[in-house]
Structure formats: C-alpha cells, structure tokens
C-alpha cells in the first residue's frame, strides 16, 4: 500500500481552507491512489469550527482520506509534514498601513518558518496563500533556512494565471483547454504583469499566438491586464466575500503540478525564489513561468523569453514593489528583534 502523505492546511477554519481541504482529501490534488493524512491548523478560538470541518470530512467517506486531525499548536501541525498550504494570515483591516500589515504577518510567518525548521521534513514543499503571499513566503523561508531549502518555498500566483487563461478563452470564444502558456510575472498584487506574449490559443484545430488570436493589442495591454490584476477586488464587491473557491482551486492546481509535473510543452506561473533569471534580484520571491519535472518534482524557470519595452516597464514596477515589501518586512524583523 502507498504510504500516506501528511498534508497541512493552516487557516483551515477559514473560507479558503474549507474549500481546499475537500480537494486534498478526495484525491484531486495527489491522485486517487494516494492516501493522505490531513492536518488542519487554526487559532484556538476556531477550535470548534475546525472540529466541524473534521466531522464533515469524515462524513464525506473518502477512500483517500487516511486520517484527519484538527490542531491549534504549531508542533502538532508541522511535525512530519510532506506538503504545507500556508493559508492563514493577518488580513488588511480598514485604516491599517502596509507596514502594520507586514509587521503582523512577519510575526506569523517567522513563527511558522521556525516550526517548519524544527518539526517538518527537510523535503517539505510549501505554498503560501496568505497575503502578502510573496513576502510571507520570503519570511517563512528565511526562518526555515538550514533545514528546508529556499526552493521548497513558493507563493501562489496560480489564481492570477487561471484568471488570465479564462479571460483569453472568453475573448477568443474558446475553452480553457485551448489556451496555454500565459505568464504572471512578479507580485501577487495589483502590480503583477499578466503576459500573453508567449501564450497560444487553439482555434479551428491549429495553435495561434495569443496576440494574433485576439487581434486587439490595446485590449491585451490594457483591459485584459487590469481585469486580471483587479479581479479579486471585483469579486469582493460582488459577493461581499473574497474569492475563496477560485483561490482554493488555484492552490490545489499549484501543488498538483508540483507533485505530478507540468505537461510537455506547457508552463505554469509560480512565485519562487529568484536565481537571478531575467535580472530579478537573487532570492526575491517572484512569479516566473516554470516547468516541473515529474520524476524529481523540481521546478525550473523557463529561460530565453524576450521582453519588449512595455513588458520591461511592467516587470520593473512589480520588482520594485517586491523589493520594498521585502525591505519593510526585514525591517519589521529588526524592529521586533526577531
């Protein structure tokens, strides 16, 4: 029998966590033959809610769910995990400045980074979903260093990637399966650069460059980018709640592809530590196009892509924001003497 994978979801009492756990438990993420031990972490105040989620998962009667446990302490949560979905984070509240938000999240992700180093496996793979995701991943990796390699940490830009796929499909009158190789560059924020320069769309049986398939450069460099960048805010305005379903699905897509590898000829967007590719500062958690080897489960940044001046400007802006976030977060570490 295949040994079970131990999978942690933090913030599991929240909307996104609730939507993630069923996909992990039912085999969507790791396959129908792979048993999982699911660990749900949240703050002690949410213990009753977590217990309710456990009851629901039990009631789903899922063959792939080997066990499920609800915990409120980091030692129990992080011990022996193979994959960690770090969803829980301090949300930005009205009147809160960015530096205050960063300081609050530095505390959370510093603690979780240290817990990963102390209790998790050195092979643990981590996705950070809680915002600001890129910088939270940077902090978690910093405090897990020495035990877990930085390249095992990632932040989610797959939601933006999926939004870009959907917008291209809608614009061209095709389906999601007909569109591939969109790219999200940079930060999971309003400075991200959704890029379709290297994307293709299958129409009438043949693959066409996205720019040719759309035939509207102004749209692709204007409304398309703005729609992807601002989609989360629009959904909050409409639902009065965040985009939990699509965020959860994207997080699961991200880990599914990390576990099984990307399809031949296709790449996906992941925020990973920069190795200096495309002039992005070393170590910055930056969204790149990546391919993932199915045998080794190692990601590799796609090389040799060219930028025009428009793209260079967009990438420079998101890089600047990420550098400022990183520096503010490191200052928060210093100010808190951590």
Tab-separated table of C-alpha atoms in Angstrom:
chain	number	residue	atom	x	y	z
A	1	UNK	CA	0.000	0.000	0.000
A	2	UNK	CA	1.220	3.528	-0.808
A	3	UNK	CA	2.412	5.364	2.306
A	4	UNK	CA	0.147	8.305	3.158
A	5	UNK	CA	1.266	11.881	2.594
A	6	UNK	CA	0.960	14.170	5.596
A	7	UNK	CA	-0.553	17.450	4.382
A	8	UNK	CA	-1.034	20.573	6.480
A	9	UNK	CA	-3.525	23.369	5.836
A	10	UNK	CA	-3.226	26.451	8.064
A	11	UNK	CA	-6.152	28.807	8.461
A	12	UNK	CA	-8.281	25.724	7.895
A	13	UNK	CA	-11.341	27.215	9.605
A	14	UNK	CA	-11.483	29.997	7.020
A	15	UNK	CA	-13.226	30.164	3.662
A	16	UNK	CA	-10.251	29.252	1.503
A	17	UNK	CA	-9.087	26.469	3.831
A	18	UNK	CA	-12.594	24.982	3.877
A	19	UNK	CA	-12.579	24.877	0.070
A	20	UNK	CA	-9.037	23.420	-0.109
A	21	UNK	CA	-9.378	20.514	2.296
A	22	UNK	CA	-12.015	18.637	0.306
A	23	UNK	CA	-9.824	18.700	-2.825
A	24	UNK	CA	-6.857	17.318	-0.891
A	25	UNK	CA	-8.982	14.698	0.830
A	26	UNK	CA	-10.811	13.422	-2.271
A	27	UNK	CA	-7.706	12.763	-4.386
A	28	UNK	CA	-7.945	15.802	-6.676
A	29	UNK	CA	-4.507	17.079	-5.639
A	30	UNK	CA	-2.420	13.939	-5.081
A	31	UNK	CA	-4.333	11.326	-7.045
A	32	UNK	CA	-6.985	8.726	-6.333
A	33	UNK	CA	-4.428	6.098	-5.290
A	34	UNK	CA	-2.552	8.311	-2.812
A	35	UNK	CA	-3.822	8.254	0.794
A	36	UNK	CA	-3.428	11.460	2.787
A	37	UNK	CA	-3.209	12.364	6.445
A	38	UNK	CA	-4.812	15.779	6.661
A	39	UNK	CA	-3.792	18.193	9.427
A	40	UNK	CA	-5.921	21.288	9.999
A	41	UNK	CA	-4.399	24.207	11.933
A	42	UNK	CA	-6.071	27.376	13.137
A	43	UNK	CA	-6.047	29.633	16.189
A	44	UNK	CA	-7.521	28.269	19.450
A	45	UNK	CA	-10.601	30.497	19.094
A	46	UNK	CA	-11.521	28.462	15.994
A	47	UNK	CA	-11.238	25.025	17.619
A	48	UNK	CA	-14.986	24.343	17.432
A	49	UNK	CA	-15.134	25.365	13.770
A	50	UNK	CA	-12.179	23.077	12.998
A	51	UNK	CA	-13.950	20.197	14.717
A	52	UNK	CA	-16.954	20.823	12.494
A	53	UNK	CA	-14.736	20.647	9.399
A	54	UNK	CA	-13.276	17.362	10.661
A	55	UNK	CA	-16.800	15.979	11.096
A	56	UNK	CA	-17.719	16.988	7.545
A	57	UNK	CA	-14.601	15.373	6.095
A	58	UNK	CA	-15.364	12.173	7.996
A	59	UNK	CA	-18.919	12.281	6.679
A	60	UNK	CA	-17.634	12.517	3.086
A	61	UNK	CA	-16.471	8.869	3.453
A	62	UNK	CA	-13.464	9.381	1.207
A	63	UNK	CA	-11.261	6.352	0.397
A	64	UNK	CA	-8.161	8.561	0.049
A	65	UNK	CA	-8.560	10.250	3.444
A	66	UNK	CA	-6.403	8.114	5.736
A	67	UNK	CA	-6.906	10.398	8.743
A	68	UNK	CA	-7.800	13.971	9.649
A	69	UNK	CA	-6.915	15.895	12.770
A	70	UNK	CA	-7.595	19.424	13.988
A	71	UNK	CA	-4.853	21.163	15.967
A	72	UNK	CA	-4.204	24.606	17.401
A	73	UNK	CA	-0.454	24.377	18.129
A	74	UNK	CA	2.425	24.522	15.663
A	75	UNK	CA	4.318	21.477	16.922
A	76	UNK	CA	1.363	19.159	16.283
A	77	UNK	CA	0.677	20.881	12.969
A	78	UNK	CA	4.120	20.870	11.379
A	79	UNK	CA	5.555	17.577	12.636
A	80	UNK	CA	6.464	15.308	9.720
A	81	UNK	CA	4.522	17.157	7.025
A	82	UNK	CA	5.214	16.473	3.350
A	83	UNK	CA	3.259	19.463	1.997
A	84	UNK	CA	2.122	22.643	3.721
A	85	UNK	CA	-0.584	25.003	2.482
A	86	UNK	CA	0.027	28.206	4.494
A	87	UNK	CA	-3.335	29.907	4.095
A	88	UNK	CA	-3.811	31.635	7.430
A	89	UNK	CA	-2.560	35.241	7.571
A	90	UNK	CA	-3.475	38.595	9.046
A	91	UNK	CA	-5.903	40.308	6.652
A	92	UNK	CA	-5.582	44.007	5.947
A	93	UNK	CA	-8.143	45.911	8.004
A	94	UNK	CA	-9.586	49.331	7.364
A	95	UNK	CA	-7.119	52.047	8.307
A	96	UNK	CA	-4.191	49.609	8.535
A	97	UNK	CA	-0.996	50.776	6.861
A	98	UNK	CA	1.047	48.337	4.811
A	99	UNK	CA	3.917	48.376	7.309
A	100	UNK	CA	1.498	47.335	10.074
A	101	UNK	CA	0.168	44.505	7.936
A	102	UNK	CA	3.696	43.371	7.115
A	103	UNK	CA	4.717	43.512	10.782
A	104	UNK	CA	1.740	41.360	11.810
A	105	UNK	CA	2.459	38.793	9.111
A	106	UNK	CA	6.198	38.751	9.798
A	107	UNK	CA	5.323	37.505	13.276
A	108	UNK	CA	3.071	34.729	11.915
A	109	UNK	CA	5.385	33.529	9.131
A	110	UNK	CA	8.537	33.810	11.205
A	111	UNK	CA	6.913	31.508	13.752
A	112	UNK	CA	5.744	29.089	11.079
A	113	UNK	CA	9.130	29.140	9.347
A	114	UNK	CA	10.799	28.207	12.634
A	115	UNK	CA	8.204	25.486	13.215
A	116	UNK	CA	8.895	24.071	9.749
A	117	UNK	CA	12.611	24.006	10.530
A	118	UNK	CA	12.075	22.338	13.883
A	119	UNK	CA	9.348	19.805	13.124
A	120	UNK	CA	8.794	19.273	9.391
A	121	UNK	CA	10.666	17.053	6.967
A	122	UNK	CA	13.591	18.668	5.101
A	123	UNK	CA	11.791	17.704	1.869
A	124	UNK	CA	8.586	19.561	2.787
A	125	UNK	CA	7.116	21.609	-0.037
A	126	UNK	CA	5.353	24.836	0.933
A	127	UNK	CA	2.827	27.062	-0.801
A	128	UNK	CA	1.965	30.392	0.803
A	129	UNK	CA	-1.537	31.607	0.013
A	130	UNK	CA	-1.998	34.163	2.804
A	131	UNK	CA	-1.279	37.713	1.622
A	132	UNK	CA	1.070	39.416	1.036
A	133	UNK	CA	1.942	35.940	-0.240
A	134	UNK	CA	5.315	36.573	-1.903
A	135	UNK	CA	6.776	38.376	1.078
A	136	UNK	CA	5.220	35.992	3.602
A	137	UNK	CA	6.912	33.134	1.713
A	138	UNK	CA	10.222	35.026	1.821
A	139	UNK	CA	9.962	35.381	5.616
A	140	UNK	CA	8.936	31.740	6.176
A	141	UNK	CA	11.861	30.564	4.030
A	142	UNK	CA	14.264	32.850	5.909
A	143	UNK	CA	13.363	31.281	9.253
A	144	UNK	CA	13.316	27.703	7.930
A	145	UNK	CA	16.757	28.093	6.336
A	146	UNK	CA	19.279	25.450	7.280
A	147	UNK	CA	16.652	22.702	7.374
A	148	UNK	CA	14.429	23.300	4.355
A	149	UNK	CA	15.875	24.654	1.073
A	150	UNK	CA	14.538	28.029	-0.081
A	151	UNK	CA	13.456	26.465	-3.379
A	152	UNK	CA	10.911	24.381	-1.433
A	153	UNK	CA	9.004	27.599	-0.682
A	154	UNK	CA	6.600	29.166	-3.139
A	155	UNK	CA	3.784	31.691	-3.197
A	156	UNK	CA	0.581	31.368	-5.163
A	157	UNK	CA	0.136	33.280	-8.397
A	158	UNK	CA	-1.757	30.396	-9.993
A	159	UNK	CA	-5.038	32.186	-9.258
A	160	UNK	CA	-3.874	35.105	-11.414
A	161	UNK	CA	-2.618	32.613	-14.023
A	162	UNK	CA	-6.022	30.899	-14.117
A	163	UNK	CA	-7.788	34.254	-14.352
A	164	UNK	CA	-5.616	35.135	-17.345
A	165	UNK	CA	-6.408	31.801	-19.036
A	166	UNK	CA	-10.117	32.388	-18.505
A	167	UNK	CA	-10.072	35.926	-19.882
A	168	UNK	CA	-8.204	34.820	-23.013
A	169	UNK	CA	-10.634	31.963	-23.571
A	170	UNK	CA	-13.623	34.294	-23.162
A	171	UNK	CA	-12.140	36.877	-25.535
A	172	UNK	CA	-11.329	34.348	-28.254
A	173	UNK	CA	-14.505	32.264	-27.936
A	174	UNK	CA	-12.520	29.159	-26.991
A	175	UNK	CA	-12.307	26.994	-23.866
A	176	UNK	CA	-9.667	26.786	-21.141
A	177	UNK	CA	-8.179	23.663	-22.719
A	178	UNK	CA	-7.425	25.652	-25.863
A	179	UNK	CA	-5.262	28.263	-24.104
A	180	UNK	CA	-1.791	27.712	-22.665
A	181	UNK	CA	1.411	29.421	-21.556
A	182	UNK	CA	0.115	32.664	-20.135
A	183	UNK	CA	2.579	34.081	-17.597
A	184	UNK	CA	2.187	36.032	-14.386
A	185	UNK	CA	5.352	37.972	-13.602
A	186	UNK	CA	6.151	39.401	-10.185
A	187	UNK	CA	3.977	40.012	-7.166
A	188	UNK	CA	0.556	38.636	-6.292
A	189	UNK	CA	-0.762	42.198	-6.151
A	190	UNK	CA	-2.083	44.897	-8.430
A	191	UNK	CA	1.449	45.367	-9.873
A	192	UNK	CA	1.592	41.819	-11.260
A	193	UNK	CA	2.151	41.576	-15.011
A	194	UNK	CA	-0.168	39.133	-16.813
A	195	UNK	CA	1.730	38.451	-20.031
A	196	UNK	CA	0.342	36.637	-23.088
A	197	UNK	CA	3.286	37.320	-25.404
A	198	UNK	CA	4.258	33.638	-25.338
A	199	UNK	CA	0.741	32.216	-24.966
A	200	UNK	CA	-1.078	30.286	-27.654
A	201	UNK	CA	-4.752	29.712	-28.446
A	202	UNK	CA	-6.036	26.709	-30.381
A	203	UNK	CA	-8.639	27.817	-32.913
A	204	UNK	CA	-10.018	25.767	-35.789
A	205	UNK	CA	-7.624	22.947	-34.998
A	206	UNK	CA	-4.388	24.958	-35.066
A	207	UNK	CA	-2.383	26.811	-32.435
A	208	UNK	CA	-2.132	30.565	-32.905
A	209	UNK	CA	-0.147	33.156	-30.984
A	210	UNK	CA	-2.457	34.826	-28.457
A	211	UNK	CA	-1.861	38.305	-29.877
A	212	UNK	CA	-2.931	37.064	-33.314
A	213	UNK	CA	-5.894	35.115	-31.956
A	214	UNK	CA	-7.201	38.164	-30.086
A	215	UNK	CA	-6.285	40.721	-32.744
A	216	UNK	CA	-6.548	43.611	-30.296
A	217	UNK	CA	-3.239	44.780	-28.851
A	218	UNK	CA	-4.873	47.643	-26.949
A	219	UNK	CA	-7.086	45.146	-25.101
A	220	UNK	CA	-4.189	42.836	-24.229
A	221	UNK	CA	-2.070	45.714	-22.936
A	222	UNK	CA	-4.957	47.459	-21.192
A	223	UNK	CA	-8.304	45.995	-20.158
A	224	UNK	CA	-7.020	42.412	-20.045
A	225	UNK	CA	-4.213	43.266	-17.612
A	226	UNK	CA	-6.460	45.446	-15.451
A	227	UNK	CA	-9.135	42.729	-15.267
A	228	UNK	CA	-6.680	40.093	-14.043
A	229	UNK	CA	-4.970	42.484	-11.620
A	230	UNK	CA	-8.223	43.716	-10.053
A	231	UNK	CA	-10.377	40.581	-10.267
A	232	UNK	CA	-10.152	39.806	-6.547
A	233	UNK	CA	-11.448	43.241	-5.595
A	234	UNK	CA	-14.323	42.999	-8.065
A	235	UNK	CA	-15.380	39.637	-6.611
A	236	UNK	CA	-15.337	41.065	-3.070
A	237	UNK	CA	-17.505	43.940	-4.292
A	238	UNK	CA	-19.981	41.498	-5.862
A	239	UNK	CA	-20.043	38.743	-3.231
A	240	UNK	CA	-19.113	40.793	-0.163
A	241	UNK	CA	-16.697	37.905	0.419
A	242	UNK	CA	-13.294	37.018	-1.023
A	243	UNK	CA	-12.724	34.692	-3.980
A	244	UNK	CA	-12.318	31.591	-1.815
A	245	UNK	CA	-13.452	28.931	-4.298
A	246	UNK	CA	-11.145	30.038	-7.117
A	247	UNK	CA	-8.236	30.675	-4.713
A	248	UNK	CA	-8.586	27.203	-3.243
A	249	UNK	CA	-8.757	25.614	-6.691
A	250	UNK	CA	-5.630	27.536	-7.755
A	251	UNK	CA	-3.684	26.468	-4.655
A	252	UNK	CA	-4.596	22.870	-5.419
A	253	UNK	CA	-3.576	23.266	-9.092
A	254	UNK	CA	-0.220	24.672	-7.918
A	255	UNK	CA	0.532	21.707	-5.633
A	256	UNK	CA	-0.905	19.139	-8.067
A	257	UNK	CA	1.540	20.277	-10.747
A	258	UNK	CA	4.425	20.421	-8.255
A	259	UNK	CA	3.633	16.798	-7.319
A	260	UNK	CA	2.912	15.401	-10.793
A	261	UNK	CA	4.884	17.755	-13.068
A	262	UNK	CA	3.774	20.040	-15.869
A	263	UNK	CA	2.560	18.813	-19.243
A	264	UNK	CA	5.050	18.667	-22.112
A	265	UNK	CA	5.235	21.996	-23.924
A	266	UNK	CA	3.413	23.866	-21.177
A	267	UNK	CA	4.484	26.058	-18.294
A	268	UNK	CA	2.686	27.499	-15.300
A	269	UNK	CA	3.182	30.526	-13.064
A	270	UNK	CA	4.698	30.082	-9.597
A	271	UNK	CA	6.249	32.642	-7.271
A	272	UNK	CA	9.605	31.099	-6.360
A	273	UNK	CA	12.987	32.357	-5.130
A	274	UNK	CA	14.746	34.093	-8.000
A	275	UNK	CA	18.035	32.621	-9.178
A	276	UNK	CA	18.843	35.884	-10.968
A	277	UNK	CA	16.922	34.962	-14.131
A	278	UNK	CA	15.740	37.940	-16.182
A	279	UNK	CA	17.667	40.290	-13.900
A	280	UNK	CA	15.365	39.701	-10.918
A	281	UNK	CA	17.337	40.064	-7.651
A	282	UNK	CA	18.562	36.780	-6.226
A	283	UNK	CA	16.301	35.340	-3.543
A	284	UNK	CA	13.318	37.603	-4.214
A	285	UNK	CA	10.100	35.540	-4.253
A	286	UNK	CA	8.929	36.418	-7.738
A	287	UNK	CA	6.382	34.858	-10.059
A	288	UNK	CA	8.002	33.248	-13.092
A	289	UNK	CA	6.933	30.788	-15.761
A	290	UNK	CA	8.167	27.372	-14.640
A	291	UNK	CA	8.209	23.796	-15.786
A	292	UNK	CA	8.232	20.963	-13.248
A	293	UNK	CA	9.928	17.606	-13.743
A	294	UNK	CA	7.569	14.765	-12.849
A	295	UNK	CA	10.375	12.454	-11.724
A	296	UNK	CA	12.198	14.855	-9.399
A	297	UNK	CA	9.343	17.270	-8.554
A	298	UNK	CA	11.800	20.122	-9.106
A	299	UNK	CA	10.720	23.349	-10.781
A	300	UNK	CA	12.822	25.180	-13.337
A	301	UNK	CA	12.373	28.762	-14.528
A	302	UNK	CA	11.692	28.922	-18.274
A	303	UNK	CA	14.632	30.608	-19.960
A	304	UNK	CA	15.174	32.584	-23.165
A	305	UNK	CA	11.970	34.625	-23.249
A	306	UNK	CA	12.236	38.095	-24.750
A	307	UNK	CA	10.646	41.316	-23.468
A	308	UNK	CA	9.595	44.423	-25.349
A	309	UNK	CA	9.756	47.835	-23.675
A	310	UNK	CA	6.168	47.553	-22.462
A	311	UNK	CA	6.918	44.292	-20.638
A	312	UNK	CA	10.179	45.623	-19.237
A	313	UNK	CA	8.345	48.551	-17.666
A	314	UNK	CA	5.706	46.308	-16.088
A	315	UNK	CA	8.317	43.896	-14.712
A	316	UNK	CA	10.393	46.762	-13.310
A	317	UNK	CA	7.341	48.111	-11.439
A	318	UNK	CA	6.425	44.807	-9.802
A	319	UNK	CA	10.079	44.112	-8.938
A	320	UNK	CA	10.325	47.489	-7.219
A	321	UNK	CA	7.221	46.791	-5.150
A	322	UNK	CA	8.522	43.372	-4.091
A	323	UNK	CA	11.903	44.799	-3.103
A	324	UNK	CA	10.152	47.450	-0.991
A	325	UNK	CA	7.933	44.809	0.649
A	326	UNK	CA	10.948	42.618	1.366
A	327	UNK	CA	12.884	45.513	2.877
A	328	UNK	CA	9.901	46.597	5.007
A	329	UNK	CA	9.441	43.025	6.215
A	330	UNK	CA	13.121	42.684	7.110
A	331	UNK	CA	12.928	45.998	8.954
A	332	UNK	CA	9.919	44.667	10.848
A	333	UNK	CA	12.063	41.670	11.829
A	334	UNK	CA	14.751	44.038	13.125
A	335	UNK	CA	12.272	46.317	14.908
A	336	UNK	CA	10.720	43.330	16.650
A	337	UNK	CA	14.183	41.952	17.394
A	338	UNK	CA	13.371	38.659	15.728
